[in-house]
Every structure is written in structure tokens, then in C-alpha cells.
């Protein structure tokens, strides 16, 4: 299952800039005689509470940009990998959220409140799970060490608007590092600060802490140096540096330091990861390659046995067949080989669901998923695929019930709300449809549009006074959230 998030900027960019300016004012006018809170890095620049609020605001805007991928299988993998590292992180103050950006640049980034994005291009070029984990560990370290807040603290003598301009450039760089560089150079605070993200000291600190985290989590500590070498090779072969090098400058000294730090830890042989190889195949087949090329690529890989794990290559070929609408060939691979070998694998269950729906046989998907959903009803891959299959089979009440249960513990899952809206629309329950759409807009930070949807929902509610009362209460909540951002 895969859903791309719809662009939805509206007025929210203004609100975000206003919030950053407000945070900057707090920083600029802090009482110079006040002592910082002991034990919390950069707490006098921006509090943890404000950092989480701003991080949530940025993430809502990121969700509304088309490069952000709504892919439950890839998200589940990335979040699981990230969590395996976070449990070994020191000073983790936030529940981390990891997400994908559909961009072929070699890049990853972190911002306020424990949000970490990874470009598909980075995944495509990582050779091992330890290399990918090394990048995540580095970004987690930027967050736990609060490097953005510390940069703000260093800029306390600048004007509030200058600080807001600096941070605004950082946030632009999330999706486009070169544009972020231009934005920062245009600001008065940027002329003496050419790097986008962090100082050289911050980079060294993130490298040191990240490699230590990598070792504690059981990965190959050489992954960091190996990936640095990959980036350096890209730089030598390209007319301009990879995107990640614009935000994370790479020197021979930094590569040597990474190798020296790795030598301080015992050598560990890590076997190839099936989940990593499946995620990499999914990125290539669905996001990086053209459909015809993807088929040829995976056929050649299988013919030459140029794979690390054969099942991952077969999975890539099945996805490539799906994109070419050759669903029967995809089903043959999925049912006769992959699911036969590994019937509980979420990557395979997701693909099989899409194939059955494409073939007009959604009830076969429902039958396939039902025992798995019964064991793990809150898993996003299983629940969302089952809901999608039920909607395709016109079993709307069952889909809605499943989604409501899922949303009880996943309150901000936009795909679940999108599916809920689709089910209500097809079932001609228009008041509930508009309420679900309102939740999607709110997750994009577009509160004005969310309120508009609730107004439509109110008009469709008829004589249902209890529902009208709930809608009025939700409108008030959205308006309060918008005002809270403006007061930040």
C-alpha cells in the first residue's frame, strides 16, 4: 500500500515563520543575568516544550508536501530501525518520528522535537543496514545534543528576525539543501555562518556519539566510515557535492576520525538484513526506477545472481511487474515463492493485498490478512491494508470499525483518516466524510481548511444534535491550536 501526501501549504508557512520569530525573540531578550537550567543543553535558547511544539508544526507542514512518502511498509521498517538505535541513545527527551522523503539526493536531516527524515536516494545507495543505521545514529545525536537549539543560543546577540531567517533557511534545507543555502545567505545572520545545519564541532560530536550508539545497538561500527566513503566517491564523480555534503561537510579528516573511532570497538560481523534488502528493493522499484527499467534491472540481477538475498530481488521484480500492471506475474512470485517461504512478512502481505485489489479480488486479500490482523490489529501495515481491502470489497462498516480502533492508539495517522474519509464517502455518510477530511487537513497544519470541512460536516449532520455538538467542539479545538501557534 502506498499513498502520496497531497501538497497543502496554505497559510501555514506564515504561521511557522511567526512561531520561529517568537522563539527567536524569547532567545534574544532572555535575561542575561539568568542562569541556564543545569543538565539541559541549550535550555535558555528554547525550552523542550517549545522545541516539541515547533517540531510538531514543522512536521505538519512536511506532511503536506508531496515529497513526503506515505508508505506504511517503509515507514514501519524505518521507525523500527530508528527505535533500535534510540533505546541506546543518551538524553533522549522525545518520542522520535522517522519518515521518508521521495528525493534521489543522498541526504537525511533532523529537526526540532525528534523528527528525522531520510531521502530515498540515501537508502538506494546504502550498501548495508549498518550504513543506514550510522546515518540515523548521527541524526539522532544531533537531536539528543540539541544542536539547533545550541546554534540559536550562539546567535543570541543577533536580532530576532535574523535568527528566524537563519532557522528558516535550515527548514527550507530539509527538502532542498541548495535552496536552504540560498535562503541563509540572503539573511543578515547567515553571512558569517555558511554551513546550513551545524558547526564543525557539532558534526564531530554527532559522529562520536553516533558511532558509540551504533556499537551499543549491535551494528557494524565501520558503517559510518563506509558510508562516508560512498559520499566521497559520489563527490568525486559529480559536478557538485551530494545534498548531504552541503549540510554535513565531509573531509578526509572526518573519514579518518570515523575509522579511528571504529577501531576502538571490537570487530563485529553483521549478516545481511532481509528487511533492509526488502526496503531497498521497494525504494528502487517504486520510487527510483522507471517501471520498464525496474523489470529489466531485477531480471538481470536474478540472472547474474548479483543479489545479496534472492528473495529481496524477487520482491523487487514482483513490485516492478505491479507497476507495469502485469499483476498475474507479480502474484505468481508473491504466492508461490515469497509468501510460501515467509507467510508473516509484512512486505509480502502488503504487496499481495495491492495485487489482489488490482485484480479485482479484494476478498482474497481480506482472507489473507484476517489471521494476521487478529493477532496484531494495531500494526499499521496490517490494519491499513485490511481497511483498504475491505473498502474495495464494499464492506464499509468493517473498514470503519477497524480504522477507529487503529486511530485510538495512532491518533495522528493521515493515511488512516484518508481511508476513513474514502469509506464514509462511498457509504454516502457525508458528515463523517467531511469530519475525517478535517482531521487530514489538521495534520497538514491547514486549520482554516479543517474548519471549513467541519462546517460542511455540520450542515450534513441534519437533526443529529449530539454530532453537531461534537463538531462545534472540534472547531473550537482547531481554532485554539491555531491561536496557540500564533502566541508561541
GROMACS .gro file of C-alpha atoms in nm:
model
  488
    1UNK     CA    1   0.000   0.000   0.000
    2UNK     CA    2   0.128   0.344  -0.086
    3UNK     CA    3  -0.029   0.688  -0.067
    4UNK     CA    4   0.148   1.009  -0.155
    5UNK     CA    5   0.063   1.301   0.070
    6UNK     CA    6  -0.120   1.583  -0.102
    7UNK     CA    7   0.053   1.927  -0.109
    8UNK     CA    8  -0.120   2.164   0.131
    9UNK     CA    9   0.082   2.476   0.216
   10UNK     CA   10  -0.199   2.738   0.251
   11UNK     CA   11  -0.133   2.993   0.523
   12UNK     CA   12   0.075   2.767   0.742
   13UNK     CA   13   0.415   2.883   0.618
   14UNK     CA   14   0.335   3.222   0.764
   15UNK     CA   15   0.235   3.071   1.098
   16UNK     CA   16   0.556   2.868   1.110
   17UNK     CA   17   0.773   3.171   1.040
   18UNK     CA   18   0.581   3.364   1.307
   19UNK     CA   19   0.641   3.087   1.559
   20UNK     CA   20   1.014   3.077   1.479
   21UNK     CA   21   1.033   3.454   1.515
   22UNK     CA   22   0.861   3.430   1.853
   23UNK     CA   23   1.106   3.164   1.969
   24UNK     CA   24   1.391   3.382   1.845
   25UNK     CA   25   1.256   3.678   2.044
   26UNK     CA   26   1.250   3.463   2.356
   27UNK     CA   27   1.614   3.381   2.288
   28UNK     CA   28   1.722   3.738   2.211
   29UNK     CA   29   1.559   3.901   2.511
   30UNK     CA   30   1.643   3.638   2.775
   31UNK     CA   31   1.756   3.799   3.100
   32UNK     CA   32   2.135   3.795   3.069
   33UNK     CA   33   2.172   3.751   3.445
   34UNK     CA   34   1.955   3.436   3.447
   35UNK     CA   35   2.138   3.108   3.487
   36UNK     CA   36   2.067   2.829   3.239
   37UNK     CA   37   1.887   2.520   3.368
   38UNK     CA   38   2.159   2.279   3.477
   39UNK     CA   39   2.160   1.947   3.294
   40UNK     CA   40   1.956   2.053   2.992
   41UNK     CA   41   2.158   2.153   2.689
   42UNK     CA   42   2.065   2.497   2.547
   43UNK     CA   43   1.753   2.521   2.763
   44UNK     CA   44   1.786   2.901   2.779
   45UNK     CA   45   1.770   2.919   2.396
   46UNK     CA   46   1.445   2.726   2.355
   47UNK     CA   47   1.266   2.508   2.609
   48UNK     CA   48   1.198   2.141   2.543
   49UNK     CA   49   0.825   2.215   2.539
   50UNK     CA   50   0.864   2.484   2.274
   51UNK     CA   51   1.101   2.267   2.074
   52UNK     CA   52   0.835   1.995   2.062
   53UNK     CA   53   0.565   2.243   1.959
   54UNK     CA   54   0.780   2.386   1.679
   55UNK     CA   55   0.883   2.037   1.573
   56UNK     CA   56   0.519   1.932   1.553
   57UNK     CA   57   0.442   2.243   1.347
   58UNK     CA   58   0.725   2.171   1.103
   59UNK     CA   59   0.622   1.805   1.075
   60UNK     CA   60   0.265   1.905   0.992
   61UNK     CA   61   0.398   2.120   0.710
   62UNK     CA   62   0.627   1.843   0.593
   63UNK     CA   63   0.330   1.604   0.573
   64UNK     CA   64   0.162   1.848   0.337
   65UNK     CA   65   0.450   1.841   0.090
   66UNK     CA   66   0.435   1.594  -0.195
   67UNK     CA   67   0.795   1.466  -0.144
   68UNK     CA   68   0.695   1.304   0.186
   69UNK     CA   69   0.605   0.940   0.129
   70UNK     CA   70   0.301   0.780   0.285
   71UNK     CA   71   0.419   0.419   0.267
   72UNK     CA   72   0.327   0.213   0.577
   73UNK     CA   73   0.572  -0.068   0.497
   74UNK     CA   74   0.874   0.157   0.454
   75UNK     CA   75   0.768   0.371   0.749
   76UNK     CA   76   0.732   0.065   0.970
   77UNK     CA   77   1.081  -0.051   0.874
   78UNK     CA   78   1.244   0.290   0.924
   79UNK     CA   79   1.070   0.352   1.256
   80UNK     CA   80   1.172   0.009   1.383
   81UNK     CA   81   1.534   0.065   1.280
   82UNK     CA   82   1.535   0.410   1.437
   83UNK     CA   83   1.384   0.280   1.761
   84UNK     CA   84   1.654   0.013   1.785
   85UNK     CA   85   1.904   0.299   1.798
   86UNK     CA   86   1.706   0.540   2.016
   87UNK     CA   87   1.687   0.288   2.303
   88UNK     CA   88   2.066   0.314   2.319
   89UNK     CA   89   2.074   0.695   2.297
   90UNK     CA   90   2.158   0.914   2.593
   91UNK     CA   91   1.948   1.216   2.685
   92UNK     CA   92   1.658   1.124   2.452
   93UNK     CA   93   1.383   1.368   2.550
   94UNK     CA   94   1.131   1.299   2.274
   95UNK     CA   95   0.945   1.013   2.110
   96UNK     CA   96   1.131   1.009   1.779
   97UNK     CA   97   0.945   1.007   1.446
   98UNK     CA   98   1.124   0.884   1.133
   99UNK     CA   99   0.988   0.944   0.784
  100UNK     CA  100   1.084   0.920   0.415
  101UNK     CA  101   1.124   1.193   0.153
  102UNK     CA  102   1.093   1.096  -0.213
  103UNK     CA  103   1.413   1.256  -0.335
  104UNK     CA  104   1.708   1.086  -0.506
  105UNK     CA  105   1.964   1.301  -0.322
  106UNK     CA  106   2.190   1.134  -0.067
  107UNK     CA  107   2.052   1.314   0.235
  108UNK     CA  108   1.897   1.284   0.578
  109UNK     CA  109   1.808   1.555   0.829
  110UNK     CA  110   1.685   1.614   1.182
  111UNK     CA  111   1.482   1.898   1.326
  112UNK     CA  112   1.308   2.006   1.643
  113UNK     CA  113   1.127   1.756   1.860
  114UNK     CA  114   1.286   1.430   1.746
  115UNK     CA  115   1.181   1.431   1.381
  116UNK     CA  116   1.422   1.266   1.135
  117UNK     CA  117   1.372   1.241   0.760
  118UNK     CA  118   1.559   1.016   0.517
  119UNK     CA  119   1.574   1.067   0.141
  120UNK     CA  120   1.509   0.766  -0.076
  121UNK     CA  121   1.835   0.840  -0.258
  122UNK     CA  122   2.030   0.769   0.058
  123UNK     CA  123   1.857   0.434   0.100
  124UNK     CA  124   1.924   0.343  -0.263
  125UNK     CA  125   2.296   0.393  -0.219
  126UNK     CA  126   2.348   0.246   0.128
  127UNK     CA  127   2.513  -0.094   0.093
  128UNK     CA  128   2.431  -0.236   0.435
  129UNK     CA  129   2.185  -0.179   0.717
  130UNK     CA  130   2.477  -0.068   0.934
  131UNK     CA  131   2.549   0.214   0.687
  132UNK     CA  132   2.188   0.331   0.702
  133UNK     CA  133   2.187   0.294   1.080
  134UNK     CA  134   2.504   0.505   1.103
  135UNK     CA  135   2.326   0.794   0.934
  136UNK     CA  136   2.024   0.761   1.164
  137UNK     CA  137   2.250   0.743   1.470
  138UNK     CA  138   2.426   1.062   1.356
  139UNK     CA  139   2.093   1.245   1.315
  140UNK     CA  140   1.960   1.112   1.647
  141UNK     CA  141   2.273   1.255   1.808
  142UNK     CA  142   2.203   1.598   1.660
  143UNK     CA  143   1.863   1.585   1.830
  144UNK     CA  144   1.973   1.450   2.167
  145UNK     CA  145   2.255   1.706   2.182
  146UNK     CA  146   2.006   1.979   2.078
  147UNK     CA  147   2.239   2.124   1.817
  148UNK     CA  148   1.979   2.351   1.658
  149UNK     CA  149   1.894   2.497   1.999
  150UNK     CA  150   2.263   2.544   2.070
  151UNK     CA  151   2.308   2.728   1.742
  152UNK     CA  152   2.021   2.957   1.843
  153UNK     CA  153   2.192   3.014   2.176
  154UNK     CA  154   2.512   3.113   1.995
  155UNK     CA  155   2.312   3.366   1.792
  156UNK     CA  156   2.157   3.541   2.095
  157UNK     CA  157   2.316   3.873   2.006
  158UNK     CA  158   2.155   3.876   1.664
  159UNK     CA  159   1.816   4.034   1.608
  160UNK     CA  160   1.510   3.807   1.646
  161UNK     CA  161   1.429   3.831   1.276
  162UNK     CA  162   1.786   3.743   1.185
  163UNK     CA  163   1.766   3.428   1.397
  164UNK     CA  164   1.429   3.342   1.243
  165UNK     CA  165   1.587   3.387   0.899
  166UNK     CA  166   1.871   3.152   0.992
  167UNK     CA  167   1.637   2.881   1.120
  168UNK     CA  168   1.401   2.936   0.828
  169UNK     CA  169   1.693   2.856   0.598
  170UNK     CA  170   1.754   2.537   0.792
  171UNK     CA  171   1.394   2.431   0.746
  172UNK     CA  172   1.396   2.506   0.374
  173UNK     CA  173   1.705   2.290   0.356
  174UNK     CA  174   1.501   1.996   0.482
  175UNK     CA  175   1.355   1.942   0.134
  176UNK     CA  176   1.614   2.124  -0.077
  177UNK     CA  177   1.962   2.184   0.068
  178UNK     CA  178   2.071   2.420  -0.210
  179UNK     CA  179   1.762   2.637  -0.167
  180UNK     CA  180   1.827   2.639   0.206
  181UNK     CA  181   2.181   2.764   0.148
  182UNK     CA  182   2.049   3.046  -0.070
  183UNK     CA  183   1.789   3.141   0.190
  184UNK     CA  184   2.050   3.157   0.464
  185UNK     CA  185   2.293   3.359   0.255
  186UNK     CA  186   2.014   3.609   0.193
  187UNK     CA  187   1.965   3.662   0.569
  188UNK     CA  188   2.183   3.902   0.769
  189UNK     CA  189   2.265   3.630   1.022
  190UNK     CA  190   2.394   3.397   0.754
  191UNK     CA  191   2.687   3.593   0.618
  192UNK     CA  192   2.917   3.463   0.893
  193UNK     CA  193   2.759   3.119   0.910
  194UNK     CA  194   2.789   2.942   0.576
  195UNK     CA  195   2.707   2.593   0.693
  196UNK     CA  196   2.337   2.513   0.694
  197UNK     CA  197   2.292   2.273   0.979
  198UNK     CA  198   2.565   2.264   1.235
  199UNK     CA  199   2.916   2.378   1.322
  200UNK     CA  200   3.212   2.152   1.267
  201UNK     CA  201   3.216   2.084   1.641
  202UNK     CA  202   2.855   1.969   1.627
  203UNK     CA  203   2.939   1.734   1.342
  204UNK     CA  204   3.230   1.583   1.530
  205UNK     CA  205   3.015   1.539   1.838
  206UNK     CA  206   2.735   1.373   1.640
  207UNK     CA  207   2.987   1.141   1.474
  208UNK     CA  208   3.138   1.040   1.809
  209UNK     CA  209   2.806   0.983   1.986
  210UNK     CA  210   2.650   0.821   1.679
  211UNK     CA  211   2.928   0.562   1.642
  212UNK     CA  212   2.903   0.476   2.012
  213UNK     CA  213   2.525   0.435   1.973
  214UNK     CA  214   2.579   0.218   1.666
  215UNK     CA  215   2.806  -0.015   1.864
  216UNK     CA  216   2.564  -0.047   2.158
  217UNK     CA  217   2.279  -0.128   1.918
  218UNK     CA  218   2.473  -0.420   1.769
  219UNK     CA  219   2.557  -0.278   1.426
  220UNK     CA  220   2.890  -0.277   1.245
  221UNK     CA  221   3.068   0.039   1.362
  222UNK     CA  222   3.256   0.055   1.031
  223UNK     CA  223   2.923   0.152   0.872
  224UNK     CA  224   2.983   0.523   0.932
  225UNK     CA  225   3.326   0.532   0.765
  226UNK     CA  226   3.199   0.310   0.482
  227UNK     CA  227   2.913   0.547   0.411
  228UNK     CA  228   3.142   0.849   0.431
  229UNK     CA  229   3.350   0.681   0.161
  230UNK     CA  230   3.036   0.631  -0.051
  231UNK     CA  231   2.958   1.001  -0.026
  232UNK     CA  232   3.315   1.097  -0.105
  233UNK     CA  233   3.303   0.878  -0.414
  234UNK     CA  234   2.981   1.048  -0.526
  235UNK     CA  235   3.152   1.383  -0.481
  236UNK     CA  236   3.448   1.282  -0.697
  237UNK     CA  237   3.218   1.166  -0.978
  238UNK     CA  238   2.972   1.458  -0.969
  239UNK     CA  239   2.992   1.820  -1.079
  240UNK     CA  240   2.861   1.927  -0.739
  241UNK     CA  241   2.858   1.762  -0.394
  242UNK     CA  242   2.574   1.530  -0.292
  243UNK     CA  243   2.297   1.704  -0.099
  244UNK     CA  244   2.413   1.564   0.231
  245UNK     CA  245   2.758   1.718   0.187
  246UNK     CA  246   2.600   2.063   0.159
  247UNK     CA  247   2.457   2.021   0.509
  248UNK     CA  248   2.719   1.785   0.657
  249UNK     CA  249   3.062   1.887   0.521
  250UNK     CA  250   3.290   1.588   0.469
  251UNK     CA  251   3.667   1.598   0.490
  252UNK     CA  252   3.938   1.335   0.474
  253UNK     CA  253   4.000   1.407   0.842
  254UNK     CA  254   3.639   1.325   0.925
  255UNK     CA  255   3.660   0.992   0.738
  256UNK     CA  256   3.986   0.910   0.916
  257UNK     CA  257   3.833   1.003   1.253
  258UNK     CA  258   3.538   0.771   1.187
  259UNK     CA  259   3.773   0.485   1.104
  260UNK     CA  260   3.982   0.553   1.413
  261UNK     CA  261   3.676   0.554   1.638
  262UNK     CA  262   3.552   0.230   1.482
  263UNK     CA  263   3.888   0.072   1.565
  264UNK     CA  264   3.819   0.135   1.934
  265UNK     CA  265   3.534  -0.118   1.926
  266UNK     CA  266   3.551  -0.496   1.878
  267UNK     CA  267   3.504  -0.612   1.521
  268UNK     CA  268   3.150  -0.739   1.461
  269UNK     CA  269   3.034  -0.940   1.162
  270UNK     CA  270   2.675  -0.850   1.084
  271UNK     CA  271   2.485  -1.075   0.845
  272UNK     CA  272   2.290  -0.914   0.557
  273UNK     CA  273   1.946  -0.799   0.674
  274UNK     CA  274   1.645  -0.927   0.479
  275UNK     CA  275   1.432  -0.634   0.598
  276UNK     CA  276   1.694  -0.385   0.478
  277UNK     CA  277   1.727  -0.554   0.141
  278UNK     CA  278   1.346  -0.564   0.100
  279UNK     CA  279   1.317  -0.195   0.190
  280UNK     CA  280   1.594  -0.112  -0.057
  281UNK     CA  281   1.420  -0.313  -0.332
  282UNK     CA  282   1.095  -0.132  -0.257
  283UNK     CA  283   1.265   0.208  -0.281
  284UNK     CA  284   1.425   0.117  -0.614
  285UNK     CA  285   1.122  -0.050  -0.772
  286UNK     CA  286   0.861   0.202  -0.655
  287UNK     CA  287   1.041   0.533  -0.626
  288UNK     CA  288   1.377   0.538  -0.803
  289UNK     CA  289   1.343   0.337  -1.126
  290UNK     CA  290   1.110   0.374  -1.420
  291UNK     CA  291   0.871   0.074  -1.445
  292UNK     CA  292   1.022  -0.087  -1.756
  293UNK     CA  293   1.377  -0.037  -1.634
  294UNK     CA  294   1.286  -0.188  -1.293
  295UNK     CA  295   1.171  -0.511  -1.458
  296UNK     CA  296   1.491  -0.537  -1.664
  297UNK     CA  297   1.704  -0.447  -1.362
  298UNK     CA  298   1.568  -0.720  -1.136
  299UNK     CA  299   1.560  -0.981  -1.414
  300UNK     CA  300   1.928  -0.914  -1.480
  301UNK     CA  301   2.008  -0.920  -1.107
  302UNK     CA  302   1.843  -1.260  -1.074
  303UNK     CA  303   2.002  -1.399  -1.390
  304UNK     CA  304   2.350  -1.293  -1.281
  305UNK     CA  305   2.287  -1.379  -0.914
  306UNK     CA  306   2.405  -1.028  -0.833
  307UNK     CA  307   2.195  -1.004  -0.518
  308UNK     CA  308   2.273  -1.037  -0.150
  309UNK     CA  309   1.942  -1.209  -0.072
  310UNK     CA  310   1.749  -1.374  -0.355
  311UNK     CA  311   1.405  -1.316  -0.202
  312UNK     CA  312   1.468  -0.940  -0.195
  313UNK     CA  313   1.545  -0.944  -0.569
  314UNK     CA  314   1.230  -1.148  -0.635
  315UNK     CA  315   1.031  -0.898  -0.430
  316UNK     CA  316   1.173  -0.612  -0.637
  317UNK     CA  317   1.076  -0.794  -0.957
  318UNK     CA  318   0.721  -0.850  -0.827
  319UNK     CA  319   0.686  -0.479  -0.746
  320UNK     CA  320   0.821  -0.391  -1.090
  321UNK     CA  321   0.561  -0.619  -1.251
  322UNK     CA  322   0.291  -0.448  -1.046
  323UNK     CA  323   0.397  -0.104  -1.170
  324UNK     CA  324   0.377  -0.240  -1.525
  325UNK     CA  325   0.026  -0.374  -1.448
  326UNK     CA  326   0.144  -0.730  -1.504
  327UNK     CA  327  -0.025  -0.834  -1.181
  328UNK     CA  328  -0.056  -1.204  -1.252
  329UNK     CA  329   0.322  -1.242  -1.282
  330UNK     CA  330   0.360  -1.045  -0.961
  331UNK     CA  331   0.108  -1.271  -0.787
  332UNK     CA  332   0.287  -1.585  -0.902
  333UNK     CA  333   0.611  -1.466  -0.740
  334UNK     CA  334   0.436  -1.348  -0.425
  335UNK     CA  335   0.214  -1.651  -0.364
  336UNK     CA  336   0.429  -1.936  -0.497
  337UNK     CA  337   0.764  -1.823  -0.359
  338UNK     CA  338   0.778  -1.533  -0.115
  339UNK     CA  339   0.469  -1.588   0.098
  340UNK     CA  340   0.529  -1.961   0.086
  341UNK     CA  341   0.875  -1.908   0.236
  342UNK     CA  342   0.778  -1.633   0.482
  343UNK     CA  343   0.398  -1.605   0.531
  344UNK     CA  344   0.418  -1.342   0.809
  345UNK     CA  345   0.641  -1.095   0.626
  346UNK     CA  346   0.476  -0.750   0.618
  347UNK     CA  347   0.644  -0.653   0.290
  348UNK     CA  348   0.488  -0.954   0.117
  349UNK     CA  349   0.144  -0.918   0.278
  350UNK     CA  350   0.130  -0.555   0.171
  351UNK     CA  351   0.222  -0.634  -0.190
  352UNK     CA  352  -0.019  -0.928  -0.208
  353UNK     CA  353  -0.303  -0.702  -0.090
  354UNK     CA  354  -0.231  -0.449  -0.365
  355UNK     CA  355  -0.215  -0.727  -0.624
  356UNK     CA  356  -0.550  -0.881  -0.522
  357UNK     CA  357  -0.717  -0.538  -0.526
  358UNK     CA  358  -0.568  -0.463  -0.870
  359UNK     CA  359  -0.702  -0.798  -0.996
  360UNK     CA  360  -1.048  -0.714  -0.864
  361UNK     CA  361  -1.032  -0.978  -0.590
  362UNK     CA  362  -1.017  -0.779  -0.265
  363UNK     CA  363  -1.188  -1.054  -0.062
  364UNK     CA  364  -0.883  -1.275  -0.120
  365UNK     CA  365  -0.675  -1.000   0.041
  366UNK     CA  366  -0.919  -0.984   0.332
  367UNK     CA  367  -0.892  -1.361   0.376
  368UNK     CA  368  -0.512  -1.347   0.363
  369UNK     CA  369  -0.484  -1.066   0.617
  370UNK     CA  370  -0.756  -1.163   0.867
  371UNK     CA  371  -0.549  -1.403   1.084
  372UNK     CA  372  -0.261  -1.157   1.095
  373UNK     CA  373  -0.486  -0.862   1.189
  374UNK     CA  374  -0.644  -1.073   1.463
  375UNK     CA  375  -0.300  -1.120   1.621
  376UNK     CA  376  -0.177  -0.763   1.569
  377UNK     CA  377  -0.470  -0.524   1.500
  378UNK     CA  378  -0.272  -0.208   1.574
  379UNK     CA  379   0.009  -0.272   1.327
  380UNK     CA  380  -0.016  -0.002   1.060
  381UNK     CA  381   0.073  -0.228   0.766
  382UNK     CA  382  -0.185  -0.491   0.857
  383UNK     CA  383  -0.464  -0.258   0.969
  384UNK     CA  384  -0.439  -0.014   0.679
  385UNK     CA  385  -0.411  -0.285   0.415
  386UNK     CA  386  -0.708  -0.470   0.563
  387UNK     CA  387  -0.911  -0.150   0.571
  388UNK     CA  388  -0.816  -0.076   0.210
  389UNK     CA  389  -0.920  -0.428   0.103
  390UNK     CA  390  -1.250  -0.404   0.294
  391UNK     CA  391  -1.329  -0.071   0.127
  392UNK     CA  392  -1.253  -0.222  -0.214
  393UNK     CA  393  -1.492  -0.505  -0.125
  394UNK     CA  394  -1.764  -0.252  -0.027
  395UNK     CA  395  -1.756  -0.370   0.336
  396UNK     CA  396  -1.751  -0.016   0.469
  397UNK     CA  397  -1.871  -0.072   0.826
  398UNK     CA  398  -1.598  -0.327   0.893
  399UNK     CA  399  -1.332  -0.096   0.747
  400UNK     CA  400  -1.453   0.199   0.954
  401UNK     CA  401  -1.461  -0.008   1.274
  402UNK     CA  402  -1.106  -0.130   1.211
  403UNK     CA  403  -0.981   0.222   1.140
  404UNK     CA  404  -1.147   0.365   1.452
  405UNK     CA  405  -0.971   0.107   1.667
  406UNK     CA  406  -0.641   0.179   1.493
  407UNK     CA  407  -0.678   0.555   1.545
  408UNK     CA  408  -0.731   0.511   1.917
  409UNK     CA  409  -0.357   0.447   1.951
  410UNK     CA  410  -0.236   0.618   1.630
  411UNK     CA  411  -0.415   0.950   1.668
  412UNK     CA  412  -0.216   1.135   1.400
  413UNK     CA  413  -0.204   0.886   1.114
  414UNK     CA  414  -0.306   1.070   0.800
  415UNK     CA  415  -0.348   0.761   0.581
  416UNK     CA  416  -0.593   0.613   0.830
  417UNK     CA  417  -0.801   0.931   0.815
  418UNK     CA  418  -0.779   0.933   0.434
  419UNK     CA  419  -0.910   0.575   0.422
  420UNK     CA  420  -1.180   0.663   0.673
  421UNK     CA  421  -1.290   0.955   0.456
  422UNK     CA  422  -1.298   0.728   0.150
  423UNK     CA  423  -1.510   0.468   0.330
  424UNK     CA  424  -1.758   0.727   0.452
  425UNK     CA  425  -1.781   0.884   0.105
  426UNK     CA  426  -1.852   0.553  -0.066
  427UNK     CA  427  -2.107   0.473   0.204
  428UNK     CA  428  -2.267   0.818   0.145
  429UNK     CA  429  -2.215   0.927   0.505
  430UNK     CA  430  -2.111   1.278   0.413
  431UNK     CA  431  -2.100   1.442   0.754
  432UNK     CA  432  -1.850   1.183   0.877
  433UNK     CA  433  -1.660   1.208   0.549
  434UNK     CA  434  -1.604   1.581   0.600
  435UNK     CA  435  -1.503   1.525   0.962
  436UNK     CA  436  -1.236   1.278   0.851
  437UNK     CA  437  -1.113   1.520   0.585
  438UNK     CA  438  -1.087   1.787   0.852
  439UNK     CA  439  -0.851   1.566   1.052
  440UNK     CA  440  -0.630   1.521   0.746
  441UNK     CA  441  -0.607   1.898   0.692
  442UNK     CA  442  -0.527   1.947   1.060
  443UNK     CA  443  -0.240   1.700   1.030
  444UNK     CA  444  -0.109   1.920   0.747
  445UNK     CA  445  -0.139   2.227   0.973
  446UNK     CA  446  -0.411   2.375   0.749
  447UNK     CA  447  -0.652   2.461   1.029
  448UNK     CA  448  -0.860   2.703   0.820
  449UNK     CA  449  -0.935   2.429   0.569
  450UNK     CA  450  -1.002   2.187   0.854
  451UNK     CA  451  -1.261   2.423   1.000
  452UNK     CA  452  -1.419   2.462   0.655
  453UNK     CA  453  -1.459   2.084   0.632
  454UNK     CA  454  -1.620   2.076   0.975
  455UNK     CA  455  -1.863   2.345   0.868
  456UNK     CA  456  -1.965   2.122   0.576
  457UNK     CA  457  -1.993   1.830   0.818
  458UNK     CA  458  -2.221   2.039   1.043
  459UNK     CA  459  -2.452   2.116   0.753
  460UNK     CA  460  -2.480   1.745   0.667
  461UNK     CA  461  -2.546   1.645   1.030
  462UNK     CA  462  -2.917   1.720   0.998
  463UNK     CA  463  -3.107   1.668   1.324
  464UNK     CA  464  -2.823   1.480   1.493
  465UNK     CA  465  -2.768   1.731   1.773
  466UNK     CA  466  -2.505   1.524   1.953
  467UNK     CA  467  -2.294   1.508   1.636
  468UNK     CA  468  -2.338   1.881   1.584
  469UNK     CA  469  -2.218   1.944   1.938
  470UNK     CA  470  -1.908   1.732   1.876
  471UNK     CA  471  -1.837   1.918   1.553
  472UNK     CA  472  -1.864   2.256   1.729
  473UNK     CA  473  -1.624   2.135   1.997
  474UNK     CA  474  -1.373   2.019   1.734
  475UNK     CA  475  -1.393   2.353   1.552
  476UNK     CA  476  -1.305   2.525   1.878
  477UNK     CA  477  -1.011   2.289   1.930
  478UNK     CA  478  -0.871   2.364   1.583
  479UNK     CA  479  -0.907   2.739   1.633
  480UNK     CA  480  -0.738   2.712   1.973
  481UNK     CA  481  -0.449   2.519   1.817
  482UNK     CA  482  -0.407   2.785   1.552
  483UNK     CA  483  -0.409   3.060   1.813
  484UNK     CA  484  -0.159   2.871   2.027
  485UNK     CA  485   0.084   2.866   1.736
  486UNK     CA  486   0.039   3.238   1.685
  487UNK     CA  487   0.106   3.302   2.056
  488UNK     CA  488   0.412   3.077   2.064
   0.00000   0.00000   0.00000
